[in-house]
Short mmCIF file of C-alpha atoms in Angstrom, two decimals:
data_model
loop_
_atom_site.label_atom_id
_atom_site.label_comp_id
_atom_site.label_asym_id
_atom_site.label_seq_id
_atom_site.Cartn_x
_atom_site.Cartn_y
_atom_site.Cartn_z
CA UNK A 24 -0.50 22.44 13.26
CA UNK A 25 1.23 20.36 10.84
CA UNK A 26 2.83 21.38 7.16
CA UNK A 27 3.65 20.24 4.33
CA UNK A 28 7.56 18.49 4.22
CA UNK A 29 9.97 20.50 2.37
CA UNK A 30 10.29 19.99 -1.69
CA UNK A 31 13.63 17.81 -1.25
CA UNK A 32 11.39 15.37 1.14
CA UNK A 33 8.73 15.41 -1.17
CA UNK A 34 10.59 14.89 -4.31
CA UNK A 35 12.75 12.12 -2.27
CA UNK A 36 9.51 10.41 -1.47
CA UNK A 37 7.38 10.77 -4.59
CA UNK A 38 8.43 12.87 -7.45
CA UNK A 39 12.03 11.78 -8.09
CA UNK A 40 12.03 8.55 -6.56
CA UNK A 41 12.43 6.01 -9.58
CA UNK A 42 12.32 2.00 -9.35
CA UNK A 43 15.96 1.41 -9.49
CA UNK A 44 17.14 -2.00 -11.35
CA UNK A 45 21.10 -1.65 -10.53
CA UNK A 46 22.29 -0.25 -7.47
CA UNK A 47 25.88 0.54 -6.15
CA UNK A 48 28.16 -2.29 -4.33
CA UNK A 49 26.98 -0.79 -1.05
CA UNK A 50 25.97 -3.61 1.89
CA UNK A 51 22.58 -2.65 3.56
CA UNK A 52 23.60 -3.29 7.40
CA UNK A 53 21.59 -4.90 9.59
CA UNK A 54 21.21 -1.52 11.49
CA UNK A 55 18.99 -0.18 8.78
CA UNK A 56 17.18 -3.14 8.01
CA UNK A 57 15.52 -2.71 11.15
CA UNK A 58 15.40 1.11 10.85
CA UNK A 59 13.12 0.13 7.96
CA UNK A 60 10.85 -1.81 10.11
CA UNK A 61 10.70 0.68 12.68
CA UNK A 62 9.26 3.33 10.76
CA UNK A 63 6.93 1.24 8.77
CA UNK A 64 5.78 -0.48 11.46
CA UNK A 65 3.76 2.59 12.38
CA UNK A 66 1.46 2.42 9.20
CA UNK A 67 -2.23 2.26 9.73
CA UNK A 68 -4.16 -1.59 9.12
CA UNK A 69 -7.46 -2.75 9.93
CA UNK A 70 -7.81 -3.55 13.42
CA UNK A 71 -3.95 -3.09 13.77
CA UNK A 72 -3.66 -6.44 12.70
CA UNK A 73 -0.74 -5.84 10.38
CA UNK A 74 -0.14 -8.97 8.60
CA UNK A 75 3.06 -8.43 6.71
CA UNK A 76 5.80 -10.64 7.21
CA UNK A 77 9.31 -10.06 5.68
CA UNK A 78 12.24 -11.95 4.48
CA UNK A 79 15.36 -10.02 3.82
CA UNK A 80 17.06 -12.01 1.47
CA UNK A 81 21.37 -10.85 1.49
CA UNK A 82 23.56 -13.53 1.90
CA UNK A 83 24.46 -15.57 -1.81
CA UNK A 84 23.34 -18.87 -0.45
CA UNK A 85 19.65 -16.80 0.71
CA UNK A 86 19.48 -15.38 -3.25
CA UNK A 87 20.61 -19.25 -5.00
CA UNK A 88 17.25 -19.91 -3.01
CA UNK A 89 15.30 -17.33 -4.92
CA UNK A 90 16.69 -17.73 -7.84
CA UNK A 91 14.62 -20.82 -9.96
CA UNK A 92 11.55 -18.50 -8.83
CA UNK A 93 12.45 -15.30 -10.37
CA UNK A 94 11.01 -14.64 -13.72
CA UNK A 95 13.74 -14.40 -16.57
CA UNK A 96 14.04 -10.93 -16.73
CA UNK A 97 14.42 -9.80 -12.75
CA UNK A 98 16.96 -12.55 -11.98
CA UNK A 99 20.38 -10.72 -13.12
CA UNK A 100 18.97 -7.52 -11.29
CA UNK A 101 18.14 -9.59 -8.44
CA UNK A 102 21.07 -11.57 -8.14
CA UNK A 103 22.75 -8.77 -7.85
CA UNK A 104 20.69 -6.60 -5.49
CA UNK A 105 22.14 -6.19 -1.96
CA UNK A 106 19.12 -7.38 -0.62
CA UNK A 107 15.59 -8.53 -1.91
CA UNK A 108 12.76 -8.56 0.73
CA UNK A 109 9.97 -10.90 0.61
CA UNK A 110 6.80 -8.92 1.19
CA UNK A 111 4.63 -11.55 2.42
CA UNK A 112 1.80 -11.73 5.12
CA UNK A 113 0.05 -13.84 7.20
CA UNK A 114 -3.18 -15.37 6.51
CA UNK A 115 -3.64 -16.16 10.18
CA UNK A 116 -3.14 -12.56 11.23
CA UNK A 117 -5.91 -12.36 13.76
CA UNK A 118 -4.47 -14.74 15.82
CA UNK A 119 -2.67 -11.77 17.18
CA UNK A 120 -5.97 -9.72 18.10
CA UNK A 121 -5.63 -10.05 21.68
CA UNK A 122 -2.20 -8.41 21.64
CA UNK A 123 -2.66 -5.79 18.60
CA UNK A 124 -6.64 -5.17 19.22
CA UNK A 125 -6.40 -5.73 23.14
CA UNK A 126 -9.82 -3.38 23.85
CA UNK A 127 -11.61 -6.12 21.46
CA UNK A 128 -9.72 -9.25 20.16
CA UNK A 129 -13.23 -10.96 19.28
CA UNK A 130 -12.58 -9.14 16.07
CA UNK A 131 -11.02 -12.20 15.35
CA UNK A 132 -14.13 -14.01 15.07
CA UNK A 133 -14.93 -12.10 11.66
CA UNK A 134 -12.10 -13.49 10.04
CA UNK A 135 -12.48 -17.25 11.62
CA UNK A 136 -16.05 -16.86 10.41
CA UNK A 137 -15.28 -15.97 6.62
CA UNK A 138 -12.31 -17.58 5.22
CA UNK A 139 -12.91 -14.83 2.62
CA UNK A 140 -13.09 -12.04 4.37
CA UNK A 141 -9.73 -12.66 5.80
CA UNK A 142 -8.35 -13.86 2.70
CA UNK A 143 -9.44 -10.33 1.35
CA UNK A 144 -7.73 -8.51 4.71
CA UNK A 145 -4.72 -10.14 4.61
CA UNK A 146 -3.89 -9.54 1.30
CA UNK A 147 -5.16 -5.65 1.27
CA UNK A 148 -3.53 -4.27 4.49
CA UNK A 149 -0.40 -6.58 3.63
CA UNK A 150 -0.68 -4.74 0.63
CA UNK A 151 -0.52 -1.31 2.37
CA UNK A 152 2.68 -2.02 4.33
CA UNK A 153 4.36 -3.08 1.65
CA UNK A 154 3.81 0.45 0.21
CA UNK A 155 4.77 1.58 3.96
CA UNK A 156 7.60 -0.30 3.09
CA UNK A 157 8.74 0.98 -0.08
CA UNK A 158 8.25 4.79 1.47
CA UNK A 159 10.25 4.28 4.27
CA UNK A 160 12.76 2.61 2.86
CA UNK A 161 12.85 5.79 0.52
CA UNK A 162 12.59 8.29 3.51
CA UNK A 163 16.02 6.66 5.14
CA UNK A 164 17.37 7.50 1.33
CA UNK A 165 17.37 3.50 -0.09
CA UNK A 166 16.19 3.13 -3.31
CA UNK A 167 13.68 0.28 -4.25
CA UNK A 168 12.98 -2.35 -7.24
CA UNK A 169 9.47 -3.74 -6.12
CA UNK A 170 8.47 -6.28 -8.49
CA UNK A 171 5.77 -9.06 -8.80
CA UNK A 172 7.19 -11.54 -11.79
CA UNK A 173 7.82 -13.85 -9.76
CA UNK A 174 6.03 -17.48 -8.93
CA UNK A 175 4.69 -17.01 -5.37
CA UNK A 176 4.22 -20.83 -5.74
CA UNK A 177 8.36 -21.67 -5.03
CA UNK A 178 8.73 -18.94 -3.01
CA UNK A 179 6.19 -19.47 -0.32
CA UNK A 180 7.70 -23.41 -0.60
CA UNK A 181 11.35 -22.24 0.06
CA UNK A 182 10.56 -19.65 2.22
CA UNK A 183 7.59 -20.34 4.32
CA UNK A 184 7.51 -23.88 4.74
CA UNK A 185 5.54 -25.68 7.65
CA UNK A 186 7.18 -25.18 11.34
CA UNK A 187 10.09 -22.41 9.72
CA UNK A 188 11.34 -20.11 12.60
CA UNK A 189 9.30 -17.18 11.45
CA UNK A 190 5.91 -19.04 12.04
CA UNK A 191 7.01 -20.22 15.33
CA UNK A 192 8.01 -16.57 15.99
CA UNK A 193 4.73 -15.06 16.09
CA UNK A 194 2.27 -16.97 17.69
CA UNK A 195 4.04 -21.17 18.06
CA UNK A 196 0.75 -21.69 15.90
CA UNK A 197 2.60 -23.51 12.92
CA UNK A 198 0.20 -24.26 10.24
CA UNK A 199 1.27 -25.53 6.85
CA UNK A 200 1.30 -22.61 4.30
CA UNK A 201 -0.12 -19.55 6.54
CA UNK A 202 2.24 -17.05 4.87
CA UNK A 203 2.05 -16.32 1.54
CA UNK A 204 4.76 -14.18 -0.28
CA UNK A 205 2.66 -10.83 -2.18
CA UNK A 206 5.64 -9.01 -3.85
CA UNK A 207 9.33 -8.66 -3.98
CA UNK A 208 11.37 -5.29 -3.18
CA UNK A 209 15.00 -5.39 -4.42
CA UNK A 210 16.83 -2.50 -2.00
CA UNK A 211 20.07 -1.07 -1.69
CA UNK A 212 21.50 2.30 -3.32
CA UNK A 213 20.07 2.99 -6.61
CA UNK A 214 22.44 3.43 -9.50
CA UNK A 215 21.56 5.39 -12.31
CA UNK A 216 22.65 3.63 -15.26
CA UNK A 217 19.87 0.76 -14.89
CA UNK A 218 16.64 3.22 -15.30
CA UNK A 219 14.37 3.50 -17.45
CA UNK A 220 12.93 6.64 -19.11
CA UNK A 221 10.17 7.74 -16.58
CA UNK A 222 6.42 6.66 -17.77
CA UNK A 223 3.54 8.88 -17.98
CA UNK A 224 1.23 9.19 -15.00
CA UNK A 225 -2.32 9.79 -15.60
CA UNK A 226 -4.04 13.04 -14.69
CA UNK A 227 -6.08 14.12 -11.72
CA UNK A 228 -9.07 14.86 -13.90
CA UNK A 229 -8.52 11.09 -15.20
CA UNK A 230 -8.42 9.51 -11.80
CA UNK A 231 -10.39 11.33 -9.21
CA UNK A 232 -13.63 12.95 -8.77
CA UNK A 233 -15.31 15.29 -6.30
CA UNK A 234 -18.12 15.25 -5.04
CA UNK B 20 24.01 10.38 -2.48
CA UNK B 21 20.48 10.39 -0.99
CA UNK B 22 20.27 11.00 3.40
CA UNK B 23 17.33 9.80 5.53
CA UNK B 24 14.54 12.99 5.80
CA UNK B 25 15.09 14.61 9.37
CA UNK B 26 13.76 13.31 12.51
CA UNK B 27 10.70 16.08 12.15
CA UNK B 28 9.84 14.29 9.49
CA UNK B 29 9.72 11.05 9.88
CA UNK B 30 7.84 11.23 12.59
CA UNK B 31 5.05 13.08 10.90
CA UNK B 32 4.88 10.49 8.26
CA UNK B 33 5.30 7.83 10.46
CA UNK B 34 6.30 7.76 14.25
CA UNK B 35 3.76 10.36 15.21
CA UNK B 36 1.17 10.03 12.70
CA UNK B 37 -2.09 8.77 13.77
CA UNK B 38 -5.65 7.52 13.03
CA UNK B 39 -7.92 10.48 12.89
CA UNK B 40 -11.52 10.36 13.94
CA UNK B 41 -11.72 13.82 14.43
CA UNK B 42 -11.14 16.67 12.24
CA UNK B 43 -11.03 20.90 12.56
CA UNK B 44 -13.77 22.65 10.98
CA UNK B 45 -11.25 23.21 8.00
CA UNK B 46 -12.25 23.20 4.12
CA UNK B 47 -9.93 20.74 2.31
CA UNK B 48 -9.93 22.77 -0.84
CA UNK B 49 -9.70 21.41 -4.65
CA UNK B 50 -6.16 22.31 -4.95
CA UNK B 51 -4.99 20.65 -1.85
CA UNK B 52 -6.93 17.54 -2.99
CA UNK B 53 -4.57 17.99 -6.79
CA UNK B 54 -1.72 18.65 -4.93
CA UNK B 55 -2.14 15.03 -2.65
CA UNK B 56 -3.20 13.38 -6.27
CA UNK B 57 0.00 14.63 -7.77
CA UNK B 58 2.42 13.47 -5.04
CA UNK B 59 0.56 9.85 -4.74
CA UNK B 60 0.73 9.13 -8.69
CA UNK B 61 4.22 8.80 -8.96
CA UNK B 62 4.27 6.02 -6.54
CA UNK B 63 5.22 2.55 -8.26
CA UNK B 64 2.37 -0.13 -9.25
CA UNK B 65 3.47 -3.35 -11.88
CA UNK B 66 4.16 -2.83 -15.27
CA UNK B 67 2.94 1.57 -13.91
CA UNK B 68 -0.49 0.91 -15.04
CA UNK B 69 -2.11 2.18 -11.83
CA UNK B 70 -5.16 0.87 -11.10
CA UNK B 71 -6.83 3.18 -8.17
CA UNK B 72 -9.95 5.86 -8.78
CA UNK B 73 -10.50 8.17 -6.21
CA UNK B 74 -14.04 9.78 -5.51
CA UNK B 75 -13.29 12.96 -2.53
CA UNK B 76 -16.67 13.05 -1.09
CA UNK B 77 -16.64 16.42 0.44
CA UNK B 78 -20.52 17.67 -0.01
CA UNK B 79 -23.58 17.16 2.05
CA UNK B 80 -25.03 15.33 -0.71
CA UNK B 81 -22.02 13.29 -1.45
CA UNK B 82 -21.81 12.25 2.44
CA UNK B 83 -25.51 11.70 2.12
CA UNK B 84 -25.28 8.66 -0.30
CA UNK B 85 -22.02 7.28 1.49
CA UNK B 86 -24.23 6.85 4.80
CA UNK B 87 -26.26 3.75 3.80
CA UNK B 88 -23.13 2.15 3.07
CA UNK B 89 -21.09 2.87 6.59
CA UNK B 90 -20.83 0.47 9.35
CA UNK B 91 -22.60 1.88 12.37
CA UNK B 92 -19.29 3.08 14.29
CA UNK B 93 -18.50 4.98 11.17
CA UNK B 94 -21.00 6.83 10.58
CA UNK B 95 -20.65 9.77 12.43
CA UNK B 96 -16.95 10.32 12.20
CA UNK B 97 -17.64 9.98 8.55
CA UNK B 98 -20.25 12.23 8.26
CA UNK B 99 -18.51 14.69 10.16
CA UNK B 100 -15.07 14.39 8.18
CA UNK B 101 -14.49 17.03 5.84
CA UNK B 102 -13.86 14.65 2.98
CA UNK B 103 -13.99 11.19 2.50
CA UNK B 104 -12.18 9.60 -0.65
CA UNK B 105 -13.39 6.21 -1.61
CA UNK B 106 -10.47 4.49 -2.59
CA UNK B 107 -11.24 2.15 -5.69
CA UNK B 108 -9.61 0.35 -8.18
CA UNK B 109 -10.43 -0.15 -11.90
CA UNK B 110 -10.71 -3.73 -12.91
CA UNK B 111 -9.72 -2.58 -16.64
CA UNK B 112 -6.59 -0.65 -15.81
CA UNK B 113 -4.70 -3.03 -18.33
CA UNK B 114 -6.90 -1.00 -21.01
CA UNK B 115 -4.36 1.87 -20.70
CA UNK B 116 -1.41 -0.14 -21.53
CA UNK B 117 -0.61 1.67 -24.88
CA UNK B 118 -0.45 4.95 -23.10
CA UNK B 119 1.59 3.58 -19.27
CA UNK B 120 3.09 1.13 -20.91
CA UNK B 121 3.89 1.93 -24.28
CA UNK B 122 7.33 -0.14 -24.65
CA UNK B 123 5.37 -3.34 -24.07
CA UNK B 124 1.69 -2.73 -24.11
CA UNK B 125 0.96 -6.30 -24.78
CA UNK B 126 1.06 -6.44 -21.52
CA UNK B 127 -1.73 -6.49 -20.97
CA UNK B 128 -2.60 -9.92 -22.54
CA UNK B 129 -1.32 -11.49 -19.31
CA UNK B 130 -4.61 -9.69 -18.09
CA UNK B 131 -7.05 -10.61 -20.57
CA UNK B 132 -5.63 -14.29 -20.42
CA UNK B 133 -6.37 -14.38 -17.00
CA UNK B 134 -9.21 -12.48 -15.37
CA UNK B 135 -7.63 -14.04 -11.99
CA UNK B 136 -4.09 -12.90 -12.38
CA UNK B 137 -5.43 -9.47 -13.46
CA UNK B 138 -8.29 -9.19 -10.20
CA UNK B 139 -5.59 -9.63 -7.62
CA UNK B 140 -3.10 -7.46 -9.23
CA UNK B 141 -5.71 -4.60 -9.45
CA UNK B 142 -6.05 -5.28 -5.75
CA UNK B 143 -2.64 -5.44 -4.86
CA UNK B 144 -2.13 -2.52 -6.61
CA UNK B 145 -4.99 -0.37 -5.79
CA UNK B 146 -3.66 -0.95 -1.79
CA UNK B 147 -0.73 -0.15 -2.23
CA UNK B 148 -2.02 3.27 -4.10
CA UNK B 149 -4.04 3.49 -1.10
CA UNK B 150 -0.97 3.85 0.58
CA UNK B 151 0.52 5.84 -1.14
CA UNK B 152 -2.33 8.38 -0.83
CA UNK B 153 -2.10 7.91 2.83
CA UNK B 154 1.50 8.66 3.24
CA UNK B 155 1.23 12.02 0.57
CA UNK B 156 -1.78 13.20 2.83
CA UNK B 157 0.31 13.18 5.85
CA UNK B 158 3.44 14.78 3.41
CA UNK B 159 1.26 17.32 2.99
CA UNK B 160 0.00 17.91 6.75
CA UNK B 161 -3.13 16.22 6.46
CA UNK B 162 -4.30 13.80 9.01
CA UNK B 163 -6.22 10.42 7.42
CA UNK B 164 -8.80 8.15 9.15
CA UNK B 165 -8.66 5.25 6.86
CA UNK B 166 -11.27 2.22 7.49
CA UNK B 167 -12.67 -1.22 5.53
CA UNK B 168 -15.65 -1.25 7.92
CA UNK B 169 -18.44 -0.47 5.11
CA UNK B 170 -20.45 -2.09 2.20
CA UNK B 171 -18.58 -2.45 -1.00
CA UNK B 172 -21.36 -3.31 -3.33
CA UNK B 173 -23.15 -0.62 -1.74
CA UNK B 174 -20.83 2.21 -2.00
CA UNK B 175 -19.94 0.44 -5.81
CA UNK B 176 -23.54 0.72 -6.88
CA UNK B 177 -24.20 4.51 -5.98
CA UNK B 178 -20.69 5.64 -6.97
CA UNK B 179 -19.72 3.40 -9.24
CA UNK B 180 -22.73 2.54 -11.48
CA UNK B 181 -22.27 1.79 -15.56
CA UNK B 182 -21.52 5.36 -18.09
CA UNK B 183 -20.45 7.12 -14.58
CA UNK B 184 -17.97 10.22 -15.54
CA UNK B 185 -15.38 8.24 -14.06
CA UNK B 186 -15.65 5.65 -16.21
CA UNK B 187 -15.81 7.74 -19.16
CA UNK B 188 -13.26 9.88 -18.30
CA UNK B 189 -10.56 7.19 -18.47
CA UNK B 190 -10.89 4.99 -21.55
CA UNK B 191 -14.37 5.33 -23.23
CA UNK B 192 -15.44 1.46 -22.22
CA UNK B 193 -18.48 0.90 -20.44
CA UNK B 194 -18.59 -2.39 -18.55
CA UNK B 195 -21.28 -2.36 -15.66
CA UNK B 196 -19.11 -2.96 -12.63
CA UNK B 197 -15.52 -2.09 -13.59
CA UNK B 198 -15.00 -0.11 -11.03
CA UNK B 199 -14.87 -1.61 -7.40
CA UNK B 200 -14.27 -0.05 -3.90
CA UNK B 201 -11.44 -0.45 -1.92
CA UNK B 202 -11.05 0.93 1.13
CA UNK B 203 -12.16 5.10 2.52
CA UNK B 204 -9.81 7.19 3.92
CA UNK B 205 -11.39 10.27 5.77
CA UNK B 206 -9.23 13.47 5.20
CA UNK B 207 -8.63 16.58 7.02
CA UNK B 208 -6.65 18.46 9.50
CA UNK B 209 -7.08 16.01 12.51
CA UNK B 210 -7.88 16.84 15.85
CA UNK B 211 -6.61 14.68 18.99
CA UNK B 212 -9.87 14.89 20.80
CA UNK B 213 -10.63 11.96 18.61
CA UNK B 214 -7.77 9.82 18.93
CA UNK B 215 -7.49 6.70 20.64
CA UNK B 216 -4.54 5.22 22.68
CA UNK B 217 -1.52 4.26 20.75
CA UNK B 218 -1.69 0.22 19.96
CA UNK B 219 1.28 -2.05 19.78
CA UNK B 220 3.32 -3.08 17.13
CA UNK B 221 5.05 -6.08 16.79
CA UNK B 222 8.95 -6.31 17.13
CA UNK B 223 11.42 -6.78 14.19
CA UNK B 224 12.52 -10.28 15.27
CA UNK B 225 8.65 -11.47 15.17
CA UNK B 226 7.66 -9.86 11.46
CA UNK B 227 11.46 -10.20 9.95
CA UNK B 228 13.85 -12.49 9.44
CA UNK B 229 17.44 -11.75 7.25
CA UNK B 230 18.86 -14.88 5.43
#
């Protein structure tokens, strides 16, 4: 029998976490970088397909690439982020169905069949882990600045170019454009001084219904 | 200075959490289902104008109108779930800019301008609410059995038809078809009878690179 995490947990997770635009002159080792993945890694996707791909963007050379894509008003925050992930995933996922899906990779025939239907996949369930992400990151006790002003355009150009390492990586399948940036996440310590007064949320009676 | 939750849990929210298909006999009462609402709305979306509606199907009836709309190898486990909350997103969330948003609510011209721009961030941020959901369920000790494998426009027209409650509820507009399924996420207090072998995951070095 499970129960519910303790109110610290809970308001670490949810209730105070806050999108943090400055963050303390802290590095963000490569240790937890991968702690991140290892915990989000375990979030639920169709099929187990996960198609998120990330980018952790650190060094100053990796952010002067960033940079001419970032709408005006995230690039001083994101310049000076410790590190700024590229959510991003992969529209040919399912090409990883017989090791993710072993018990039935022809699940990858939906997706070869409708263009659309993939499309759709891809961008939900890459959707979902970048919310795995952005909870995990809080559960190790980061702080976040997830942020979509951006143009995906340049990004996925820089980044995710024809034949780049991270294609080759998954499946030696290298297709020209096949991963396509979704949102940023700036990450590191959050600092209280850059946030904002906390916006209203609407109710339950708003939002949900039962039935 | 914030610390990582304890290994406990972590692993319920992540490492040992699982895919339910089968639940206890166990009411999921109407303030458990608040209490999961209230954790999952603080949760980030762009420019916090949170686009998911949730319907908790948790009668007879309810589950009777969801069952024309389930793919065969969902039924039962559906049917047999103690809820099932359609996960949806509201294709006029910019509507409630003046209220979520009330620093800049002409936000939500970028919307009107472009009905393109505003459809995929209603989807990206309706998944990543679906998340969010997901990860405050198992917070709370509740097991999910998310799943896409179901007909939208089916489940949209019975539960989401034009002057529904949930539509009214939220901004007083009535525009046949504003409201558009997601993804459903049974709910209860899972039971391992159900649960299928553990898949893989991919490794670090194959989803991430650092730059």
């Amino acid at each position: 029998m499970k129960h519910s995490l303790n109110k610290e947990s809970l308001d670490q997770l949810f209730r105070e976490a806050r999108t943090y635009n400055a963050f303390a002159e802290r590095e963000v080792s490569d240790q937890v970088l991968k702690e991140l993945y290892e915990l989000m890694k375990w979030g639920p996707t169709s099929a187990n397909l996960a198609p998120a791909r990330i980018v952790f963007v650190r060094s100053r050379e990796g952010k002067e690439r960033l940079r001419p894509a970032l709408a005006g008003g995230n690039v001083d925050k994101t310049m000076a982020a410790p590190v700024t992930a590229i959510i991003a995933y992969d529209e040919r996922f399912y090409d990883l169905a017989p090791r993710l899906f072993p018990h039935y990779p022809q699940i990858a025939d939906v997706f070869v069949n409708s263009p659309e239907v993939a499309e759709s996949t891809a961008f939900r369930n890459g959707s979902l882990q970048g919310a795995y992400f952005i909870l995990a990151a809080r559960a190790l006790g980061l702080d976040c600045g997830p942020m979509s002003g951006f143009d995906n355009g340049k990004v996925d150009a820089e980044f995710f170019p024809v034949s780049k390492r991270l294609e080759r990586s998954v499946t030696e399948v290298k297709v020209e454009g096949r991963i396509k940036s979704n949102f940023l996440c700036n990450l590191g310590y959050g600092e209280a001084k850059g946030l904002h007064p906390r916006l209203a949320r609407l109710s339950f009676e708003e939002v949900c219904r039962v039935v």
